[in-house]
Amino acid sequence: MATNESVPLRIFSLNCWGLRYVSKNREERMVMIGDKLSRENHDIVLLQEVWSEKDFLYLKKTLSSTHPHSYNFKSGVIGSGLAVFSRHRILDVFFYRFSVNGYPYMIHQGDWFGGKAVGMVQMKINGLMAHVYVTHFHAEYCRERDIYLPHRVVQAWELQQFIRHTSRGADLVIVGGDLNTHPQDLGCRLVRAYTGLRDSYTETGAFDGCENGLTLIAKNPYVCAKELGPFEEGIRIDYILFRGSKCVEVKCESLSITQGSCPGQAIPLSDHEALSAQLLLVPTDPNRQKREPESSEENTGKLAELVDLVTEARTEVKVGVHCAERQRHRAARTGAMGLALLLLELAMALVPWLLPASAAATQPFPRGSFCLLGALCFCLLLLATLLWVFHSGEIKALRSADDHMRLAAASLLEEHRGRTPTPVRHAHGDSPANQHAGSTSKED
Amino acid sequence: MATNESVPLRIFSLNCWGLRYVSKNREERMVMIGDKLSRENHDIVLLQEVWSEKDFLYLKKTLSSTHPHSYNFKSGVIGSGLAVFSRHRILDVFFYRFSVNGYPYMIHQGDWFGGKAVGMVQMKINGLMAHVYVTHFHAEYCRERDIYLPHRVVQAWELQQFIRHTSRGADLVIVGGDLNTHPQDLGCRLVRAYTGLRDSYTETGAFDGCENGLTLIAKNPYVCAKELGPFEEGIRIDYILFRGSKCVEVKCESLSITQGSCPGQAIPLSDHEALSAQLLLVPTDPNRQKREPESSEENTGKLAELVDLVTEARTEVKVGVHCAERQRHRAARTGAMGLALLLLELAMALVPWLLPASAAATQPFPRGSFCLLGALCFCLLLLATLLWVFHSGEIKALRSADDHMRLAAASLLEEHRGRTPTPVRHAHGDSPANQHAGSTSKED
C-alpha cells in the first residue's frame, strides 16, 4: 500500500545517438552520460538509440550501484536502441514493435534496421504500481516532403493503443522518448488525447532550458542547421509524459533540459538534449470527495476532438496506402519486365536448337553481353519480387491501422449517440460502452 | 452492470484452411461454414486461416444478420488469417504480431508470409467486459525434427504476455485458436500456467466429439496420415480457453467437436475440426464469502512449476538462438565467398588494362562464362546479405524473449524468497511484488 506522504520521482530521458561507426564521439559521450547519470541519481532513466550492446553493458556496469535494475529492448536487426535503468526493481516488461517503420532499402537512414518500438517496464514505487514506457518513432528527414508521415502516424496510433491496453492496472504511467514529432503534430496530439497523458513541459512548475522547451537545438554542434529547416532555433521532439490515477495525483515540480554542451564539457551528451523531470506523487485522500464528473458538453467536446483526430489520422494513413500501392505496382512492373526479358533471352538461347544448323550458325548477339543481360534480368526480377513482398506487408499494416481507426471512429460516434438525450436502440440490449476504442478515461 | 442471472455464451473456433489456390474445395467449404454459422447462431465465432479477403467478405455478408459485428486482422504479406464474428458489438481491438514466425525462404510452407499473431476484441456481454482473443501459431511440420519449436515457444510466451498485460480490465477472458501444440507440450503449458486460463475440453460438463478431444483427425479426408506421425487417431491442437474474474464465474457446460464430415455433407468444413463450446457466465454474489486464499504450500508449488516452465522454455529458445547463429554464420560465409569471387573476377577484368598490350592479348577465360560467373557471384552475395539480415533479426527476437524469460524467472525467485518465513531485505523498501512477471493471479 502507498504511504500517505508525497514522494518525489526523478525521470531522465535522452536520445543518446549511439550508432556505431556513424555517431561522432560516441564512446566519449557514453562515458559522459554514464558519469552524469551516476552523479544525478534519477529514479528512472529512459534512453533511446543505445544501438550498441557494448554501450548498454558499459552503462549497466557504470550505473550498477546507483541504478541496479536495467533492461535493454532487443528488436530489428541492430536493436530497438531502447534501454531503461532504474533504482526500483523491474517486475515485468513487455514490448511492442511498430508494424511499419520505414524502408529497408533506405540503408543510409537505417530506421528500418532499428526495429522502432515501445517498451514497457513495471515497477513498484512507494507501493504504487508504475508502468513506464520508453519509445522512439521514425525520424522526420524532410518536413516539406515527409514520406514517413503515415508510418509515424501509425506508430503514434499503435503507441496509444499499447499504452491504453497495458496500463489498466497502473497507479502511475510515465512515458519518455523521442517521438520525432512536434507538440502540435498529429502523432503527438493522437497520443496525448487518447491516453490522457500530460506533458511535463507544459505542466511543470519550474523550467530550465531553451525557450519553448526545444530538444533538438541549433546551438548543439552535432545538429546540422539544414536538418531544422524553417525552425532556426530548434524543435521540440523529445518528451516526458505522465498520468496518475484515482489513488495518486502526479505533479511536475520541475523540468530541466540541457542546452548543448554542459558547463565545463567540450562536447554535448548527444545531438538531442536530455530531459530531466522531477515529479511529485501525491497520494489521494480516499475520504476526499470525488471530482465532479465532466459535464455533458465537456464530454461531447472531447469526443468531437477525438473523432476529428481519428479522421485526420485516417487521411494520412490513406495517403500512405496509396504511396505503398504505387511502389508495389512499380515493383510488379519492373519484375514483369525482368521476367519478359529473361524469357526472351531464353527463347533466343533456344534458337540454335530449334532452327536448322545452317540458319542458326551465326549467333546474332555477343555471348558476353547475352549472359550479362540474362544475369541482370534475374537480379531485377529477384529485387522486384522482394520489393513487392515488402510493400505488400506495408499495405497490410497500414490497412490494418486504418481498419482499427474506422472502428474507433464508429465507437466514438456510438458513444456520442448514447450520450445524446434522444433514446437510442442498442443492439442486444448492451448499455452504451463506457470503455470504447476512444476512451481517455481510466477504468475503475 | 451485470444482471444476477446466469447467461449462456456460445463460442465457435475453427481453422478454416482457406489458402487460395492451395486448399481443396475452399469456396465450397466457405459456403458450408457460412451456412453452419448462420444456422447455429453462436455468440462469438473465432476463425483462423481465412487468408482470402474475399472469403472474409463472403462470411461477413452471409452472417450480417446473425453476427452483425466482425473484424479481420490484417498482417504479414497475405494476412494473419484471423477473423472474429460476433453478435455483440466490438468496442475495441488490439493486435500483436509474433516476433518470430518461420522463414521467408520456406515458401512452400508459407507460415512466414501469414504474419501469425494474436488479435483481441473487446465487447460487453450482459454488462460484463469480455476480452476475446484469437490466435494461430506456426505449424509443426515434423515432430521428430521440429525446427520451429523455438519459434512456437516464443509465440506461446508472447501470447501469455499479451493476454496478461491486456486483460486487466476484463471480467471475462476467452481465447480460441489453433496453437499447433499438443496439450502437454511446452507452449500450451506456458500459456495455461501463466494466464490461469482453463481448457474447455478438460472442464466441460458434456462432451461430444472424438476421444481425447482430437481436432486434427485421421478420418478427415483432408488430413494426410503421414502428417499425424505416431498419433494414428489424430492430435488435439485447437483450443477454446476461458477465465472468469471476481465478478463472474465461468463454467463450460458442453463442448462439441466435429468428427470429419458432418451428417449429410460430402466433405468436412476444413482439415481441422470445429470446436463449439457452451459456457455459462454465473455472476458472483458480492456478499458471498471470499474464497480461502491459497495456502503457502500451494503457492510455492505454483511458483516452482512456473520456474520449471520458464527454465524449459529458455532451453528451447537457446537452441533456437544457436540454430539461427549457425544459419547467419553460413550466410556470412557464403556472402564472403561470393564477394571474394566477385573481386577476383574484377581483378581478372582489369588485367587487359594493367598489363602491356601483348601480354594481355590472350583472354584466358571465355567471355560468356566470365560474365555468367560474375552475375552468379553477385546473386550469391545479394541473397547471402538478405539471409544474414533476416537471421540477425531472428537472433535479436529470440534473445529478447530469452532476456524476458530470465527476468521472469528472477521475479519468480524473488517472490518465492519474499514468501519464505526468513526475513529478506528488499531493495529500496519495496514490498515483495504481488504483480510480477510470473503472476497467474488477476489484479484486483
Tab-separated table of N, CA and C in Angstrom, chain A residues 209-283:
chain	number	residue	atom	x	y	z
A	209	GLY	N	15.821	25.572	-19.371
A	209	GLY	CA	16.171	25.027	-20.685
A	209	GLY	C	15.940	26.073	-21.747
A	210	CYS	N	16.051	25.660	-22.991
A	210	CYS	CA	15.831	26.589	-24.098
A	210	CYS	C	14.372	27.033	-24.119
A	211	GLU	N	14.174	28.186	-24.699
A	211	GLU	CA	12.819	28.692	-24.851
A	211	GLU	C	11.976	27.679	-25.631
A	212	ASN	N	10.730	27.542	-25.276
A	212	ASN	CA	9.796	26.601	-25.918
A	212	ASN	C	10.159	25.136	-25.693
A	213	GLY	N	11.068	24.888	-24.783
A	213	GLY	CA	11.383	23.501	-24.437
A	213	GLY	C	12.040	22.707	-25.554
A	214	LEU	N	12.782	23.399	-26.425
A	214	LEU	CA	13.379	22.721	-27.583
A	214	LEU	C	14.340	21.617	-27.141
A	215	THR	N	14.335	20.528	-27.889
A	215	THR	CA	15.199	19.400	-27.526
A	215	THR	C	16.168	19.008	-28.650
A	216	LEU	N	16.004	19.639	-29.806
A	216	LEU	CA	16.976	19.459	-30.903
A	216	LEU	C	17.304	20.880	-31.336
A	217	ILE	N	18.445	21.388	-30.864
A	217	ILE	CA	18.667	22.839	-30.970
A	217	ILE	C	19.844	23.174	-31.890
A	218	ALA	N	19.731	24.370	-32.460
A	218	ALA	CA	20.732	24.814	-33.444
A	218	ALA	C	22.108	24.972	-32.804
A	219	LYS	N	22.121	25.323	-31.511
A	219	LYS	CA	23.438	25.571	-30.929
A	219	LYS	C	24.163	24.301	-30.474
A	220	ASN	N	23.539	23.165	-30.654
A	220	ASN	CA	24.227	21.895	-30.399
A	220	ASN	C	25.133	21.609	-31.606
A	221	PRO	N	26.443	21.479	-31.393
A	221	PRO	CA	27.346	21.344	-32.548
A	221	PRO	C	27.101	20.104	-33.410
A	222	TYR	N	26.402	19.089	-32.858
A	222	TYR	CA	26.133	17.895	-33.660
A	222	TYR	C	24.914	18.065	-34.575
A	223	VAL	N	24.173	19.148	-34.351
A	223	VAL	CA	22.952	19.348	-35.137
A	223	VAL	C	23.284	20.183	-36.376
A	224	CYS	N	22.868	19.683	-37.507
A	224	CYS	CA	23.092	20.398	-38.764
A	224	CYS	C	21.910	21.351	-38.971
A	225	ALA	N	22.225	22.633	-39.237
A	225	ALA	CA	21.173	23.654	-39.352
A	225	ALA	C	20.146	23.259	-40.415
A	226	LYS	N	20.610	22.554	-41.453
A	226	LYS	CA	19.714	22.166	-42.558
A	226	LYS	C	18.604	21.234	-42.057
A	227	GLU	N	18.974	20.378	-41.095
A	227	GLU	CA	18.018	19.433	-40.506
A	227	GLU	C	16.794	20.131	-39.921
A	228	LEU	N	17.046	21.333	-39.381
A	228	LEU	CA	15.989	22.024	-38.643
A	228	LEU	C	15.027	22.773	-39.560
A	229	GLY	N	15.420	22.953	-40.806
A	229	GLY	CA	14.543	23.600	-41.779
A	229	GLY	C	14.177	25.001	-41.338
A	230	PRO	N	12.874	25.292	-41.381
A	230	PRO	CA	12.464	26.661	-41.049
A	230	PRO	C	12.560	26.976	-39.547
A	231	PHE	N	12.775	25.949	-38.729
A	231	PHE	CA	12.804	26.169	-37.270
A	231	PHE	C	14.248	26.473	-36.866
A	232	GLU	N	14.621	27.721	-37.049
A	232	GLU	CA	16.036	28.086	-36.904
A	232	GLU	C	16.610	27.800	-35.529
A	233	GLU	N	15.799	28.033	-34.500
A	233	GLU	CA	16.290	27.852	-33.124
A	233	GLU	C	16.380	26.366	-32.751
A	234	GLY	N	15.432	25.628	-33.283
A	234	GLY	CA	15.385	24.208	-32.940
A	234	GLY	C	13.951	23.710	-32.874
A	235	ILE	N	13.795	22.452	-32.487
A	235	ILE	CA	12.457	21.864	-32.409
A	235	ILE	C	12.306	21.058	-31.113
A	236	ARG	N	11.035	20.814	-30.746
A	236	ARG	CA	10.783	20.010	-29.538
A	236	ARG	C	10.187	18.679	-29.979
A	237	ILE	N	10.976	17.617	-29.843
A	237	ILE	CA	10.501	16.302	-30.303
A	237	ILE	C	10.714	15.207	-29.244
A	238	ASP	N	11.355	15.564	-28.121
A	238	ASP	CA	11.555	14.585	-27.035
A	238	ASP	C	10.628	14.954	-25.879
A	239	TYR	N	10.073	13.947	-25.247
A	239	TYR	CA	9.038	14.215	-24.251
A	239	TYR	C	9.166	13.335	-23.014
A	240	ILE	N	8.693	13.890	-21.910
A	240	ILE	CA	8.363	13.053	-20.746
A	240	ILE	C	6.892	13.331	-20.456
A	241	LEU	N	6.074	12.297	-20.565
A	241	LEU	CA	4.630	12.437	-20.331
A	241	LEU	C	4.270	11.624	-19.088
A	242	PHE	N	3.199	11.987	-18.436
A	242	PHE	CA	2.843	11.260	-17.204
A	242	PHE	C	1.345	11.321	-16.938
A	243	ARG	N	0.904	10.445	-16.088
A	243	ARG	CA	-0.509	10.393	-15.697
A	243	ARG	C	-0.608	9.684	-14.360
A	244	GLY	N	-1.463	10.170	-13.494
A	244	GLY	CA	-1.694	9.500	-12.221
A	244	GLY	C	-2.922	8.605	-12.326
A	245	SER	N	-3.585	8.421	-11.220
A	245	SER	CA	-4.797	7.599	-11.211
A	245	SER	C	-5.652	8.059	-10.047
A	246	LYS	N	-6.708	7.297	-9.770
A	246	LYS	CA	-7.582	7.735	-8.679
A	246	LYS	C	-6.885	7.643	-7.312
A	247	CYS	N	-5.791	6.873	-7.210
A	247	CYS	CA	-5.145	6.778	-5.899
A	247	CYS	C	-3.873	7.614	-5.782
A	248	VAL	N	-3.465	8.234	-6.860
A	248	VAL	CA	-2.310	9.128	-6.742
A	248	VAL	C	-2.400	10.247	-7.786
A	249	GLU	N	-2.090	11.444	-7.319
A	249	GLU	CA	-2.057	12.582	-8.228
A	249	GLU	C	-0.591	12.830	-8.555
A	250	VAL	N	-0.296	13.141	-9.805
A	250	VAL	CA	1.098	13.392	-10.180
A	250	VAL	C	1.243	14.841	-10.611
A	251	LYS	N	2.257	15.491	-10.034
A	251	LYS	CA	2.546	16.868	-10.427
A	251	LYS	C	3.964	16.921	-10.974
A	252	CYS	N	4.213	17.836	-11.898
A	252	CYS	CA	5.581	18.017	-12.365
A	252	CYS	C	6.130	19.260	-11.673
A	253	GLU	N	7.042	19.048	-10.744
A	253	GLU	CA	7.598	20.178	-9.993
A	253	GLU	C	8.596	20.976	-10.822
A	254	SER	N	9.455	20.259	-11.525
A	254	SER	CA	10.426	20.985	-12.352
A	254	SER	C	10.852	20.144	-13.533
A	255	LEU	N	11.236	20.841	-14.587
A	255	LEU	CA	11.761	20.163	-15.779
A	255	LEU	C	13.004	20.910	-16.213
A	256	SER	N	14.059	20.155	-16.441
A	256	SER	CA	15.269	20.824	-16.923
A	256	SER	C	15.731	20.117	-18.200
A	257	ILE	N	16.084	20.938	-19.185
A	257	ILE	CA	16.536	20.403	-20.471
A	257	ILE	C	17.917	20.984	-20.761
A	258	THR	N	18.868	20.147	-21.104
A	258	THR	CA	20.224	20.654	-21.389
A	258	THR	C	20.172	21.594	-22.603
A	259	GLN	N	21.212	22.398	-22.711
A	259	GLN	CA	21.270	23.368	-23.828
A	259	GLN	C	22.612	23.213	-24.527
A	260	GLY	N	22.781	22.140	-25.229
A	260	GLY	CA	24.057	21.868	-25.900
A	260	GLY	C	25.057	21.348	-24.878
A	261	SER	N	26.292	21.804	-24.985
A	261	SER	CA	27.339	21.321	-24.082
A	261	SER	C	27.068	21.749	-22.644
A	262	CYS	N	27.301	20.833	-21.711
A	262	CYS	CA	27.138	21.159	-20.294
A	262	CYS	C	28.334	22.014	-19.864
A	263	PRO	N	28.153	22.821	-18.805
A	263	PRO	CA	29.272	23.655	-18.339
A	263	PRO	C	30.502	22.791	-18.033
A	264	GLY	N	31.625	23.223	-18.524
A	264	GLY	CA	32.872	22.501	-18.256
A	264	GLY	C	33.120	21.318	-19.186
A	265	GLN	N	32.199	21.096	-20.132
A	265	GLN	CA	32.370	19.974	-21.060
A	265	GLN	C	32.585	20.533	-22.469
A	266	ALA	N	33.454	19.886	-23.212
A	266	ALA	CA	33.743	20.375	-24.564
A	266	ALA	C	32.651	19.989	-25.556
A	267	ILE	N	32.050	18.839	-25.308
A	267	ILE	CA	31.016	18.361	-26.254
A	267	ILE	C	29.717	18.059	-25.511
A	268	PRO	N	28.590	18.107	-26.246
A	268	PRO	CA	27.313	17.780	-25.581
A	268	PRO	C	27.170	16.262	-25.411
A	269	LEU	N	26.144	15.871	-24.665
A	269	LEU	CA	25.903	14.445	-24.412
A	269	LEU	C	25.488	13.706	-25.675
A	270	SER	N	24.784	14.429	-26.552
A	270	SER	CA	24.209	13.785	-27.736
A	270	SER	C	23.802	14.880	-28.714
A	271	ASP	N	23.263	14.490	-29.865
A	271	ASP	CA	22.715	15.535	-30.747
A	271	ASP	C	21.359	16.024	-30.230
A	272	HIS	N	20.689	15.193	-29.457
A	272	HIS	CA	19.455	15.619	-28.783
A	272	HIS	C	19.802	16.159	-27.398
A	273	GLU	N	18.883	16.941	-26.817
A	273	GLU	CA	19.080	17.417	-25.446
A	273	GLU	C	18.449	16.422	-24.463
A	274	ALA	N	18.999	16.425	-23.248
A	274	ALA	CA	18.499	15.498	-22.224
A	274	ALA	C	17.403	16.158	-21.391
A	275	LEU	N	16.351	15.400	-21.109
A	275	LEU	CA	15.245	15.907	-20.281
A	275	LEU	C	15.347	15.295	-18.891
A	276	SER	N	15.111	16.122	-17.895
A	276	SER	CA	15.175	15.648	-16.528
A	276	SER	C	13.997	16.251	-15.760
A	277	ALA	N	13.038	15.405	-15.409
A	277	ALA	CA	11.812	15.918	-14.782
A	277	ALA	C	11.731	15.459	-13.334
A	278	GLN	N	11.349	16.386	-12.465
A	278	GLN	CA	11.086	15.990	-11.087
A	278	GLN	C	9.581	15.981	-10.880
A	279	LEU	N	9.053	14.775	-10.728
A	279	LEU	CA	7.615	14.638	-10.496
A	279	LEU	C	7.368	14.519	-8.998
A	280	LEU	N	6.132	14.792	-8.597
A	280	LEU	CA	5.751	14.588	-7.205
A	280	LEU	C	4.504	13.704	-7.181
A	281	LEU	N	4.622	12.586	-6.481
A	281	LEU	CA	3.468	11.685	-6.369
A	281	LEU	C	2.719	12.015	-5.089
A	282	VAL	N	1.506	12.501	-5.259
A	282	VAL	CA	0.712	12.897	-4.089
A	282	VAL	C	-0.420	11.890	-3.912
A	283	PRO	N	-0.315	11.034	-2.885
A	283	PRO	CA	-1.395	10.056	-2.686
A	283	PRO	C	-2.720	10.779	-2.447
